[in-house]
Amino acid sequence: MSTGRDRTWLTRYHKERRKNILAGPGPHEFVLVLDQLKAGFNVPKIFRSAEAFGAAAVHLINIGPFDPAPAKGSFRKVPAVFHEDFGACYQLLSDQGYRFFQLRADAETPLYEVDFPARSAFIFGHEEFGFSFGQDSYADIEPLAIPQFGSIHCLNVSNAATIAMYEYVRQFN
């Protein structure tokens, strides 16, 4: 049973999603691909960082409604592209000339060792279940890691996305 609070954020989501169709790309060509993330807190936080770093768009794969309040208005400013599966997103971005980077804690190549092309697509998976696709099906996706030195080798996905965006922007400014 939904509560009044649930209905409030759901109403806000639909209102903000309608406004999102007017969103324009930021000054950079990179995009984020959010692959089946939990719709809760992380998705709007990623929109907030995407707006701050000037992302061209955020692609959402099989992600349902979320409370846009933590995005602080960024959900209406950064174009959101919704997909039901990764294959459709991959094909669209491939046709547009994007190079793909998958952020993984177990990757051997550190994020800072790659010279990113202007059209970079950063893919982030579900924190518990990972990615919805097999790496073997997409051999051109380059796995990258954010070096970590603590005992927990997994950053919160919104923090990892922010670090990847920062590194991209650092290289282009």
PDB file of N, CA, C and O in Angstrom, residues 73-150:
ATOM      1  N   GLY A  73      16.785  19.710  -8.698  1.00  0.00           N
ATOM      2  CA  GLY A  73      16.399  20.322  -9.969  1.00  0.00           C
ATOM      3  C   GLY A  73      17.170  19.846 -11.181  1.00  0.00           C
ATOM      4  O   GLY A  73      16.847  20.205 -12.308  1.00  0.00           O
ATOM      5  N   SER A  74      18.188  19.028 -10.979  1.00  0.00           N
ATOM      6  CA  SER A  74      19.031  18.589 -12.100  1.00  0.00           C
ATOM      7  C   SER A  74      18.335  17.600 -13.027  1.00  0.00           C
ATOM      8  O   SER A  74      18.706  17.497 -14.191  1.00  0.00           O
ATOM      9  N   PHE A  75      17.327  16.885 -12.542  1.00  0.00           N
ATOM     10  CA  PHE A  75      16.624  15.928 -13.389  1.00  0.00           C
ATOM     11  C   PHE A  75      15.929  16.632 -14.550  1.00  0.00           C
ATOM     12  O   PHE A  75      15.758  16.083 -15.610  1.00  0.00           O
ATOM     13  N   ARG A  76      15.560  17.883 -14.350  1.00  0.00           N
ATOM     14  CA  ARG A  76      14.919  18.611 -15.455  1.00  0.00           C
ATOM     15  C   ARG A  76      15.942  19.286 -16.367  1.00  0.00           C
ATOM     16  O   ARG A  76      15.579  19.821 -17.395  1.00  0.00           O
ATOM     17  N   LYS A  77      17.226  19.272 -16.009  1.00  0.00           N
ATOM     18  CA  LYS A  77      18.255  19.986 -16.774  1.00  0.00           C
ATOM     19  C   LYS A  77      19.150  19.082 -17.609  1.00  0.00           C
ATOM     20  O   LYS A  77      19.762  19.540 -18.567  1.00  0.00           O
ATOM     21  N   VAL A  78      19.275  17.814 -17.221  1.00  0.00           N
ATOM     22  CA  VAL A  78      20.132  16.871 -17.933  1.00  0.00           C
ATOM     23  C   VAL A  78      19.233  15.898 -18.695  1.00  0.00           C
ATOM     24  O   VAL A  78      18.385  15.246 -18.082  1.00  0.00           O
ATOM     25  N   PRO A  79      19.398  15.784 -20.013  1.00  0.00           N
ATOM     26  CA  PRO A  79      18.540  14.865 -20.757  1.00  0.00           C
ATOM     27  C   PRO A  79      18.619  13.443 -20.221  1.00  0.00           C
ATOM     28  O   PRO A  79      19.704  12.906 -20.002  1.00  0.00           O
ATOM     29  N   ALA A  80      17.448  12.857 -19.994  1.00  0.00           N
ATOM     30  CA  ALA A  80      17.339  11.464 -19.562  1.00  0.00           C
ATOM     31  C   ALA A  80      16.825  10.651 -20.739  1.00  0.00           C
ATOM     32  O   ALA A  80      15.839  11.020 -21.372  1.00  0.00           O
ATOM     33  N   VAL A  81      17.522   9.560 -21.028  1.00  0.00           N
ATOM     34  CA  VAL A  81      17.122   8.671 -22.114  1.00  0.00           C
ATOM     35  C   VAL A  81      16.829   7.313 -21.483  1.00  0.00           C
ATOM     36  O   VAL A  81      17.710   6.723 -20.857  1.00  0.00           O
ATOM     37  N   PHE A  82      15.602   6.845 -21.640  1.00  0.00           N
ATOM     38  CA  PHE A  82      15.166   5.620 -20.986  1.00  0.00           C
ATOM     39  C   PHE A  82      15.216   4.444 -21.961  1.00  0.00           C
ATOM     40  O   PHE A  82      14.781   4.563 -23.100  1.00  0.00           O
ATOM     41  N   HIS A  83      15.757   3.323 -21.481  1.00  0.00           N
ATOM     42  CA  HIS A  83      15.877   2.097 -22.272  1.00  0.00           C
ATOM     43  C   HIS A  83      15.373   0.929 -21.434  1.00  0.00           C
ATOM     44  O   HIS A  83      15.550   0.919 -20.219  1.00  0.00           O
ATOM     45  N   GLU A  84      14.829  -0.071 -22.116  1.00  0.00           N
ATOM     46  CA  GLU A  84      14.383  -1.263 -21.400  1.00  0.00           C
ATOM     47  C   GLU A  84      15.505  -2.278 -21.241  1.00  0.00           C
ATOM     48  O   GLU A  84      15.463  -3.111 -20.345  1.00  0.00           O
ATOM     49  N   ASP A  85      16.512  -2.217 -22.118  1.00  0.00           N
ATOM     50  CA  ASP A  85      17.628  -3.153 -21.997  1.00  0.00           C
ATOM     51  C   ASP A  85      18.922  -2.492 -22.472  1.00  0.00           C
ATOM     52  O   ASP A  85      18.905  -1.484 -23.173  1.00  0.00           O
ATOM     53  N   PHE A  86      20.027  -3.094 -22.059  1.00  0.00           N
ATOM     54  CA  PHE A  86      21.332  -2.524 -22.380  1.00  0.00           C
ATOM     55  C   PHE A  86      21.605  -2.532 -23.876  1.00  0.00           C
ATOM     56  O   PHE A  86      22.212  -1.597 -24.405  1.00  0.00           O
ATOM     57  N   GLY A  87      21.190  -3.578 -24.572  1.00  0.00           N
ATOM     58  CA  GLY A  87      21.466  -3.690 -26.004  1.00  0.00           C
ATOM     59  C   GLY A  87      20.985  -2.496 -26.802  1.00  0.00           C
ATOM     60  O   GLY A  87      21.691  -1.996 -27.682  1.00  0.00           O
ATOM     61  N   ALA A  88      19.797  -2.006 -26.509  1.00  0.00           N
ATOM     62  CA  ALA A  88      19.249  -0.840 -27.223  1.00  0.00           C
ATOM     63  C   ALA A  88      20.084   0.409 -26.946  1.00  0.00           C
ATOM     64  O   ALA A  88      20.380   1.193 -27.858  1.00  0.00           O
ATOM     65  N   CYS A  89      20.476   0.598 -25.716  1.00  0.00           N
ATOM     66  CA  CYS A  89      21.313   1.747 -25.335  1.00  0.00           C
ATOM     67  C   CYS A  89      22.667   1.651 -26.025  1.00  0.00           C
ATOM     68  O   CYS A  89      23.158   2.630 -26.599  1.00  0.00           O
ATOM     69  N   TYR A  90      23.252   0.487 -25.973  1.00  0.00           N
ATOM     70  CA  TYR A  90      24.566   0.265 -26.580  1.00  0.00           C
ATOM     71  C   TYR A  90      24.529   0.573 -28.080  1.00  0.00           C
ATOM     72  O   TYR A  90      25.409   1.250 -28.607  1.00  0.00           O
ATOM     73  N   GLN A  91      23.504   0.093 -28.762  1.00  0.00           N
ATOM     74  CA  GLN A  91      23.398   0.318 -30.203  1.00  0.00           C
ATOM     75  C   GLN A  91      23.253   1.800 -30.521  1.00  0.00           C
ATOM     76  O   GLN A  91      23.917   2.324 -31.422  1.00  0.00           O
ATOM     77  N   LEU A  92      22.407   2.487 -29.779  1.00  0.00           N
ATOM     78  CA  LEU A  92      22.199   3.920 -29.995  1.00  0.00           C
ATOM     79  C   LEU A  92      23.502   4.695 -29.824  1.00  0.00           C
ATOM     80  O   LEU A  92      23.881   5.497 -30.683  1.00  0.00           O
ATOM     81  N   LEU A  93      24.191   4.441 -28.730  1.00  0.00           N
ATOM     82  CA  LEU A  93      25.428   5.174 -28.466  1.00  0.00           C
ATOM     83  C   LEU A  93      26.557   4.762 -29.403  1.00  0.00           C
ATOM     84  O   LEU A  93      27.378   5.592 -29.797  1.00  0.00           O
ATOM     85  N   SER A  94      26.607   3.498 -29.776  1.00  0.00           N
ATOM     86  CA  SER A  94      27.600   3.041 -30.763  1.00  0.00           C
ATOM     87  C   SER A  94      27.408   3.774 -32.086  1.00  0.00           C
ATOM     88  O   SER A  94      28.375   4.232 -32.701  1.00  0.00           O
ATOM     89  N   ASP A  95      26.155   3.880 -32.514  1.00  0.00           N
ATOM     90  CA  ASP A  95      25.851   4.583 -33.763  1.00  0.00           C
ATOM     91  C   ASP A  95      26.241   6.056 -33.706  1.00  0.00           C
ATOM     92  O   ASP A  95      26.496   6.673 -34.732  1.00  0.00           O
ATOM     93  N   GLN A  96      26.304   6.610 -32.493  1.00  0.00           N
ATOM     94  CA  GLN A  96      26.685   8.012 -32.314  1.00  0.00           C
ATOM     95  C   GLN A  96      28.188   8.176 -32.091  1.00  0.00           C
ATOM     96  O   GLN A  96      28.663   9.278 -31.837  1.00  0.00           O
ATOM     97  N   GLY A  97      28.935   7.082 -32.173  1.00  0.00           N
ATOM     98  CA  GLY A  97      30.386   7.149 -32.071  1.00  0.00           C
ATOM     99  C   GLY A  97      30.960   7.157 -30.669  1.00  0.00           C
ATOM    100  O   GLY A  97      32.091   7.596 -30.463  1.00  0.00           O
ATOM    101  N   TYR A  98      30.232   6.642 -29.702  1.00  0.00           N
ATOM    102  CA  TYR A  98      30.736   6.618 -28.327  1.00  0.00           C
ATOM    103  C   TYR A  98      31.666   5.437 -28.094  1.00  0.00           C
ATOM    104  O   TYR A  98      31.498   4.370 -28.664  1.00  0.00           O
ATOM    105  N   ARG A  99      32.639   5.656 -27.208  1.00  0.00           N
ATOM    106  CA  ARG A  99      33.521   4.603 -26.712  1.00  0.00           C
ATOM    107  C   ARG A  99      33.062   4.307 -25.286  1.00  0.00           C
ATOM    108  O   ARG A  99      32.774   5.233 -24.508  1.00  0.00           O
ATOM    109  N   PHE A 100      33.004   3.037 -24.937  1.00  0.00           N
ATOM    110  CA  PHE A 100      32.390   2.610 -23.684  1.00  0.00           C
ATOM    111  C   PHE A 100      33.415   2.244 -22.617  1.00  0.00           C
ATOM    112  O   PHE A 100      34.400   1.552 -22.893  1.00  0.00           O
ATOM    113  N   PHE A 101      33.126   2.675 -21.388  1.00  0.00           N
ATOM    114  CA  PHE A 101      33.952   2.379 -20.222  1.00  0.00           C
ATOM    115  C   PHE A 101      33.046   1.881 -19.104  1.00  0.00           C
ATOM    116  O   PHE A 101      32.067   2.528 -18.751  1.00  0.00           O
ATOM    117  N   GLN A 102      33.390   0.728 -18.577  1.00  0.00           N
ATOM    118  CA  GLN A 102      32.619   0.099 -17.519  1.00  0.00           C
ATOM    119  C   GLN A 102      33.401   0.248 -16.218  1.00  0.00           C
ATOM    120  O   GLN A 102      34.551  -0.194 -16.131  1.00  0.00           O
ATOM    121  N   LEU A 103      32.804   0.880 -15.224  1.00  0.00           N
ATOM    122  CA  LEU A 103      33.471   1.050 -13.938  1.00  0.00           C
ATOM    123  C   LEU A 103      33.226  -0.185 -13.096  1.00  0.00           C
ATOM    124  O   LEU A 103      32.091  -0.561 -12.810  1.00  0.00           O
ATOM    125  N   ARG A 104      34.347  -0.840 -12.736  1.00  0.00           N
ATOM    126  CA  ARG A 104      34.297  -2.093 -11.975  1.00  0.00           C
ATOM    127  C   ARG A 104      35.396  -2.068 -10.912  1.00  0.00           C
ATOM    128  O   ARG A 104      36.531  -1.714 -11.214  1.00  0.00           O
ATOM    129  N   ALA A 105      35.081  -2.504  -9.739  1.00  0.00           N
ATOM    130  CA  ALA A 105      36.066  -2.548  -8.660  1.00  0.00           C
ATOM    131  C   ALA A 105      37.205  -3.511  -8.969  1.00  0.00           C
ATOM    132  O   ALA A 105      38.332  -3.312  -8.523  1.00  0.00           O
ATOM    133  N   ASP A 106      36.939  -4.559  -9.773  1.00  0.00           N
ATOM    134  CA  ASP A 106      37.953  -5.577 -10.044  1.00  0.00           C
ATOM    135  C   ASP A 106      38.739  -5.343 -11.340  1.00  0.00           C
ATOM    136  O   ASP A 106      39.541  -6.182 -11.742  1.00  0.00           O
ATOM    137  N   ALA A 107      38.536  -4.210 -11.989  1.00  0.00           N
ATOM    138  CA  ALA A 107      39.257  -3.930 -13.236  1.00  0.00           C
ATOM    139  C   ALA A 107      40.730  -3.653 -12.952  1.00  0.00           C
ATOM    140  O   ALA A 107      41.094  -3.167 -11.881  1.00  0.00           O
ATOM    141  N   GLU A 108      41.582  -3.973 -13.921  1.00  0.00           N
ATOM    142  CA  GLU A 108      43.023  -3.780 -13.746  1.00  0.00           C
ATOM    143  C   GLU A 108      43.481  -2.377 -14.122  1.00  0.00           C
ATOM    144  O   GLU A 108      44.453  -1.878 -13.569  1.00  0.00           O
ATOM    145  N   THR A 109      42.813  -1.724 -15.069  1.00  0.00           N
ATOM    146  CA  THR A 109      43.245  -0.410 -15.538  1.00  0.00           C
ATOM    147  C   THR A 109      42.631   0.690 -14.685  1.00  0.00           C
ATOM    148  O   THR A 109      41.407   0.799 -14.592  1.00  0.00           O
ATOM    149  N   PRO A 110      43.465   1.533 -14.069  1.00  0.00           N
ATOM    150  CA  PRO A 110      42.921   2.645 -13.287  1.00  0.00           C
ATOM    151  C   PRO A 110      42.328   3.723 -14.196  1.00  0.00           C
ATOM    152  O   PRO A 110      42.824   3.972 -15.293  1.00  0.00           O
ATOM    153  N   LEU A 111      41.307   4.346 -13.717  1.00  0.00           N
ATOM    154  CA  LEU A 111      40.596   5.410 -14.431  1.00  0.00           C
ATOM    155  C   LEU A 111      41.543   6.487 -14.953  1.00  0.00           C
ATOM    156  O   LEU A 111      41.414   6.942 -16.082  1.00  0.00           O
ATOM    157  N   TYR A 112      42.519   6.867 -14.172  1.00  0.00           N
ATOM    158  CA  TYR A 112      43.394   7.984 -14.530  1.00  0.00           C
ATOM    159  C   TYR A 112      44.419   7.639 -15.616  1.00  0.00           C
ATOM    160  O   TYR A 112      45.089   8.529 -16.121  1.00  0.00           O
ATOM    161  N   GLU A 113      44.541   6.365 -15.995  1.00  0.00           N
ATOM    162  CA  GLU A 113      45.507   5.988 -17.027  1.00  0.00           C
ATOM    163  C   GLU A 113      44.942   6.049 -18.449  1.00  0.00           C
ATOM    164  O   GLU A 113      45.661   5.815 -19.405  1.00  0.00           O
ATOM    165  N   VAL A 114      43.680   6.354 -18.589  1.00  0.00           N
ATOM    166  CA  VAL A 114      43.027   6.352 -19.893  1.00  0.00           C
ATOM    167  C   VAL A 114      42.860   7.778 -20.387  1.00  0.00           C
ATOM    168  O   VAL A 114      42.447   8.665 -19.642  1.00  0.00           O
ATOM    169  N   ASP A 115      43.197   8.000 -21.656  1.00  0.00           N
ATOM    170  CA  ASP A 115      42.902   9.273 -22.312  1.00  0.00           C
ATOM    171  C   ASP A 115      41.525   9.135 -22.932  1.00  0.00           C
ATOM    172  O   ASP A 115      41.348   8.413 -23.918  1.00  0.00           O
ATOM    173  N   PHE A 116      40.564   9.806 -22.355  1.00  0.00           N
ATOM    174  CA  PHE A 116      39.190   9.653 -22.804  1.00  0.00           C
ATOM    175  C   PHE A 116      38.941  10.412 -24.097  1.00  0.00           C
ATOM    176  O   PHE A 116      39.377  11.554 -24.248  1.00  0.00           O
ATOM    177  N   PRO A 117      38.202   9.791 -25.024  1.00  0.00           N
ATOM    178  CA  PRO A 117      37.758  10.535 -26.199  1.00  0.00           C
ATOM    179  C   PRO A 117      36.611  11.454 -25.784  1.00  0.00           C
ATOM    180  O   PRO A 117      35.988  11.255 -24.735  1.00  0.00           O
ATOM    181  N   ALA A 118      36.330  12.442 -26.591  1.00  0.00           N
ATOM    182  CA  ALA A 118      35.231  13.360 -26.278  1.00  0.00           C
ATOM    183  C   ALA A 118      33.932  12.594 -26.055  1.00  0.00           C
ATOM    184  O   ALA A 118      33.200  12.861 -25.113  1.00  0.00           O
ATOM    185  N   ARG A 119      33.680  11.630 -26.911  1.00  0.00           N
ATOM    186  CA  ARG A 119      32.446  10.835 -26.797  1.00  0.00           C
ATOM    187  C   ARG A 119      32.720   9.578 -25.973  1.00  0.00           C
ATOM    188  O   ARG A 119      32.957   8.504 -26.506  1.00  0.00           O
ATOM    189  N   SER A 120      32.684   9.758 -24.672  1.00  0.00           N
ATOM    190  CA  SER A 120      32.884   8.660 -23.727  1.00  0.00           C
ATOM    191  C   SER A 120      31.560   8.333 -23.055  1.00  0.00           C
ATOM    192  O   SER A 120      30.816   9.238 -22.667  1.00  0.00           O
ATOM    193  N   ALA A 121      31.280   7.048 -22.925  1.00  0.00           N
ATOM    194  CA  ALA A 121      30.089   6.577 -22.220  1.00  0.00           C
ATOM    195  C   ALA A 121      30.550   5.772 -21.010  1.00  0.00           C
ATOM    196  O   ALA A 121      31.231   4.753 -21.162  1.00  0.00           O
ATOM    197  N   PHE A 122      30.208   6.232 -19.821  1.00  0.00           N
ATOM    198  CA  PHE A 122      30.598   5.578 -18.573  1.00  0.00           C
ATOM    199  C   PHE A 122      29.414   4.752 -18.063  1.00  0.00           C
ATOM    200  O   PHE A 122      28.347   5.290 -17.811  1.00  0.00           O
ATOM    201  N   ILE A 123      29.640   3.451 -17.895  1.00  0.00           N
ATOM    202  CA  ILE A 123      28.572   2.522 -17.511  1.00  0.00           C
ATOM    203  C   ILE A 123      28.737   2.150 -16.041  1.00  0.00           C
ATOM    204  O   ILE A 123      29.817   1.740 -15.606  1.00  0.00           O
ATOM    205  N   PHE A 124      27.638   2.256 -15.310  1.00  0.00           N
ATOM    206  CA  PHE A 124      27.618   1.912 -13.889  1.00  0.00           C
ATOM    207  C   PHE A 124      26.524   0.889 -13.648  1.00  0.00           C
ATOM    208  O   PHE A 124      25.385   1.065 -14.089  1.00  0.00           O
ATOM    209  N   GLY A 125      26.865  -0.183 -12.935  1.00  0.00           N
ATOM    210  CA  GLY A 125      25.913  -1.250 -12.662  1.00  0.00           C
ATOM    211  C   GLY A 125      25.358  -1.185 -11.251  1.00  0.00           C
ATOM    212  O   GLY A 125      25.798  -0.395 -10.417  1.00  0.00           O
ATOM    213  N   HIS A 126      24.414  -2.047 -11.019  1.00  0.00           N
ATOM    214  CA  HIS A 126      23.761  -2.185  -9.724  1.00  0.00           C
ATOM    215  C   HIS A 126      24.817  -2.547  -8.679  1.00  0.00           C
ATOM    216  O   HIS A 126      25.675  -3.401  -8.924  1.00  0.00           O
ATOM    217  N   GLU A 127      24.779  -1.912  -7.529  1.00  0.00           N
ATOM    218  CA  GLU A 127      25.804  -2.128  -6.510  1.00  0.00           C
ATOM    219  C   GLU A 127      25.850  -3.560  -5.989  1.00  0.00           C
ATOM    220  O   GLU A 127      26.891  -4.038  -5.586  1.00  0.00           O
ATOM    221  N   GLU A 128      24.726  -4.249  -5.998  1.00  0.00           N
ATOM    222  CA  GLU A 128      24.698  -5.623  -5.492  1.00  0.00           C
ATOM    223  C   GLU A 128      24.758  -6.657  -6.614  1.00  0.00           C
ATOM    224  O   GLU A 128      25.468  -7.651  -6.515  1.00  0.00           O
ATOM    225  N   PHE A 129      24.036  -6.410  -7.706  1.00  0.00           N
ATOM    226  CA  PHE A 129      23.893  -7.411  -8.762  1.00  0.00           C
ATOM    227  C   PHE A 129      24.774  -7.169  -9.982  1.00  0.00           C
ATOM    228  O   PHE A 129      24.815  -7.990 -10.886  1.00  0.00           O
ATOM    229  N   GLY A 130      25.459  -6.045 -10.032  1.00  0.00           N
ATOM    230  CA  GLY A 130      26.360  -5.780 -11.147  1.00  0.00           C
ATOM    231  C   GLY A 130      25.642  -5.314 -12.401  1.00  0.00           C
ATOM    232  O   GLY A 130      24.693  -4.539 -12.330  1.00  0.00           O
ATOM    233  N   PHE A 131      26.083  -5.827 -13.544  1.00  0.00           N
ATOM    234  CA  PHE A 131      25.592  -5.375 -14.842  1.00  0.00           C
ATOM    235  C   PHE A 131      24.575  -6.355 -15.408  1.00  0.00           C
ATOM    236  O   PHE A 131      24.622  -7.548 -15.130  1.00  0.00           O
ATOM    237  N   SER A 132      23.700  -5.856 -16.255  1.00  0.00           N
ATOM    238  CA  SER A 132      22.645  -6.688 -16.836  1.00  0.00           C
ATOM    239  C   SER A 132      23.118  -7.455 -18.067  1.00  0.00           C
ATOM    240  O   SER A 132      22.355  -8.210 -18.643  1.00  0.00           O
ATOM    241  N   PHE A 133      24.351  -7.268 -18.452  1.00  0.00           N
ATOM    242  CA  PHE A 133      24.872  -7.886 -19.674  1.00  0.00           C
ATOM    243  C   PHE A 133      26.173  -8.605 -19.364  1.00  0.00           C
ATOM    244  O   PHE A 133      26.863  -8.273 -18.399  1.00  0.00           O
ATOM    245  N   GLY A 134      26.519  -9.550 -20.208  1.00  0.00           N
ATOM    246  CA  GLY A 134      27.780 -10.251 -20.062  1.00  0.00           C
ATOM    247  C   GLY A 134      28.890  -9.513 -20.786  1.00  0.00           C
ATOM    248  O   GLY A 134      28.695  -9.018 -21.898  1.00  0.00           O
ATOM    249  N   GLN A 135      30.036  -9.426 -20.165  1.00  0.00           N
ATOM    250  CA  GLN A 135      31.193  -8.753 -20.771  1.00  0.00           C
ATOM    251  C   GLN A 135      31.551  -9.371 -22.114  1.00  0.00           C
ATOM    252  O   GLN A 135      31.961  -8.682 -23.037  1.00  0.00           O
ATOM    253  N   ASP A 136      31.371 -10.678 -22.258  1.00  0.00           N
ATOM    254  CA  ASP A 136      31.704 -11.372 -23.504  1.00  0.00           C
ATOM    255  C   ASP A 136      30.887 -10.870 -24.687  1.00  0.00           C
ATOM    256  O   ASP A 136      31.346 -10.914 -25.828  1.00  0.00           O
ATOM    257  N   SER A 137      29.687 -10.404 -24.431  1.00  0.00           N
ATOM    258  CA  SER A 137      28.817  -9.915 -25.506  1.00  0.00           C
ATOM    259  C   SER A 137      29.231  -8.540 -26.020  1.00  0.00           C
ATOM    260  O   SER A 137      28.801  -8.129 -27.095  1.00  0.00           O
ATOM    261  N   TYR A 138      30.039  -7.833 -25.261  1.00  0.00           N
ATOM    262  CA  TYR A 138      30.442  -6.471 -25.614  1.00  0.00           C
ATOM    263  C   TYR A 138      31.945  -6.312 -25.359  1.00  0.00           C
ATOM    264  O   TYR A 138      32.366  -5.631 -24.427  1.00  0.00           O
ATOM    265  N   ALA A 139      32.727  -6.919 -26.210  1.00  0.00           N
ATOM    266  CA  ALA A 139      34.177  -6.969 -26.013  1.00  0.00           C
ATOM    267  C   ALA A 139      34.840  -5.596 -26.093  1.00  0.00           C
ATOM    268  O   ALA A 139      35.943  -5.413 -25.579  1.00  0.00           O
ATOM    269  N   ASP A 140      34.191  -4.617 -26.721  1.00  0.00           N
ATOM    270  CA  ASP A 140      34.811  -3.295 -26.859  1.00  0.00           C
ATOM    271  C   ASP A 140      34.618  -2.408 -25.626  1.00  0.00           C
ATOM    272  O   ASP A 140      35.159  -1.316 -25.556  1.00  0.00           O
ATOM    273  N   ILE A 141      33.868  -2.867 -24.638  1.00  0.00           N
ATOM    274  CA  ILE A 141      33.694  -2.095 -23.411  1.00  0.00           C
ATOM    275  C   ILE A 141      34.938  -2.271 -22.557  1.00  0.00           C
ATOM    276  O   ILE A 141      35.332  -3.390 -22.229  1.00  0.00           O
ATOM    277  N   GLU A 142      35.571  -1.151 -22.214  1.00  0.00           N
ATOM    278  CA  GLU A 142      36.815  -1.190 -21.449  1.00  0.00           C
ATOM    279  C   GLU A 142      36.530  -1.098 -19.955  1.00  0.00           C
ATOM    280  O   GLU A 142      35.968  -0.106 -19.494  1.00  0.00           O
ATOM    281  N   PRO A 143      36.918  -2.109 -19.179  1.00  0.00           N
ATOM    282  CA  PRO A 143      36.728  -2.033 -17.730  1.00  0.00           C
ATOM    283  C   PRO A 143      37.774  -1.119 -17.085  1.00  0.00           C
ATOM    284  O   PRO A 143      38.957  -1.185 -17.413  1.00  0.00           O
ATOM    285  N   LEU A 144      37.317  -0.270 -16.199  1.00  0.00           N
ATOM    286  CA  LEU A 144      38.197   0.653 -15.476  1.00  0.00           C
ATOM    287  C   LEU A 144      37.894   0.578 -13.987  1.00  0.00           C
ATOM    288  O   LEU A 144      36.764   0.312 -13.594  1.00  0.00           O
ATOM    289  N   ALA A 145      38.916   0.857 -13.200  1.00  0.00           N
ATOM    290  CA  ALA A 145      38.759   0.866 -11.746  1.00  0.00           C
ATOM    291  C   ALA A 145      39.145   2.224 -11.189  1.00  0.00           C
ATOM    292  O   ALA A 145      39.992   2.921 -11.742  1.00  0.00           O
ATOM    293  N   ILE A 146      38.527   2.566 -10.095  1.00  0.00           N
ATOM    294  CA  ILE A 146      38.941   3.722  -9.310  1.00  0.00           C
ATOM    295  C   ILE A 146      39.807   3.155  -8.192  1.00  0.00           C
ATOM    296  O   ILE A 146      39.318   2.350  -7.383  1.00  0.00           O
ATOM    297  N   PRO A 147      41.100   3.490  -8.171  1.00  0.00           N
ATOM    298  CA  PRO A 147      41.979   2.921  -7.139  1.00  0.00           C
ATOM    299  C   PRO A 147      41.452   3.215  -5.733  1.00  0.00           C
ATOM    300  O   PRO A 147      41.046   4.343  -5.432  1.00  0.00           O
ATOM    301  N   GLN A 148      41.458   2.178  -4.914  1.00  0.00           N
ATOM    302  CA  GLN A 148      40.991   2.292  -3.535  1.00  0.00           C
ATOM    303  C   GLN A 148      41.968   1.560  -2.633  1.00  0.00           C
ATOM    304  O   GLN A 148      42.521   0.542  -3.025  1.00  0.00           O
ATOM    305  N   PHE A 149      42.130   2.059  -1.436  1.00  0.00           N
ATOM    306  CA  PHE A 149      43.162   1.518  -0.561  1.00  0.00           C
ATOM    307  C   PHE A 149      42.631   1.059   0.791  1.00  0.00           C
ATOM    308  O   PHE A 149      43.384   0.534   1.595  1.00  0.00           O
ATOM    309  N   GLY A 150      41.362   1.223   1.050  1.00  0.00           N
ATOM    310  CA  GLY A 150      40.773   0.767   2.302  1.00  0.00           C
ATOM    311  C   GLY A 150      40.390  -0.693   2.234  1.00  0.00           C
ATOM    312  O   GLY A 150      40.624  -1.376   1.234  1.00  0.00           O
TER     313      GLY A 150
END
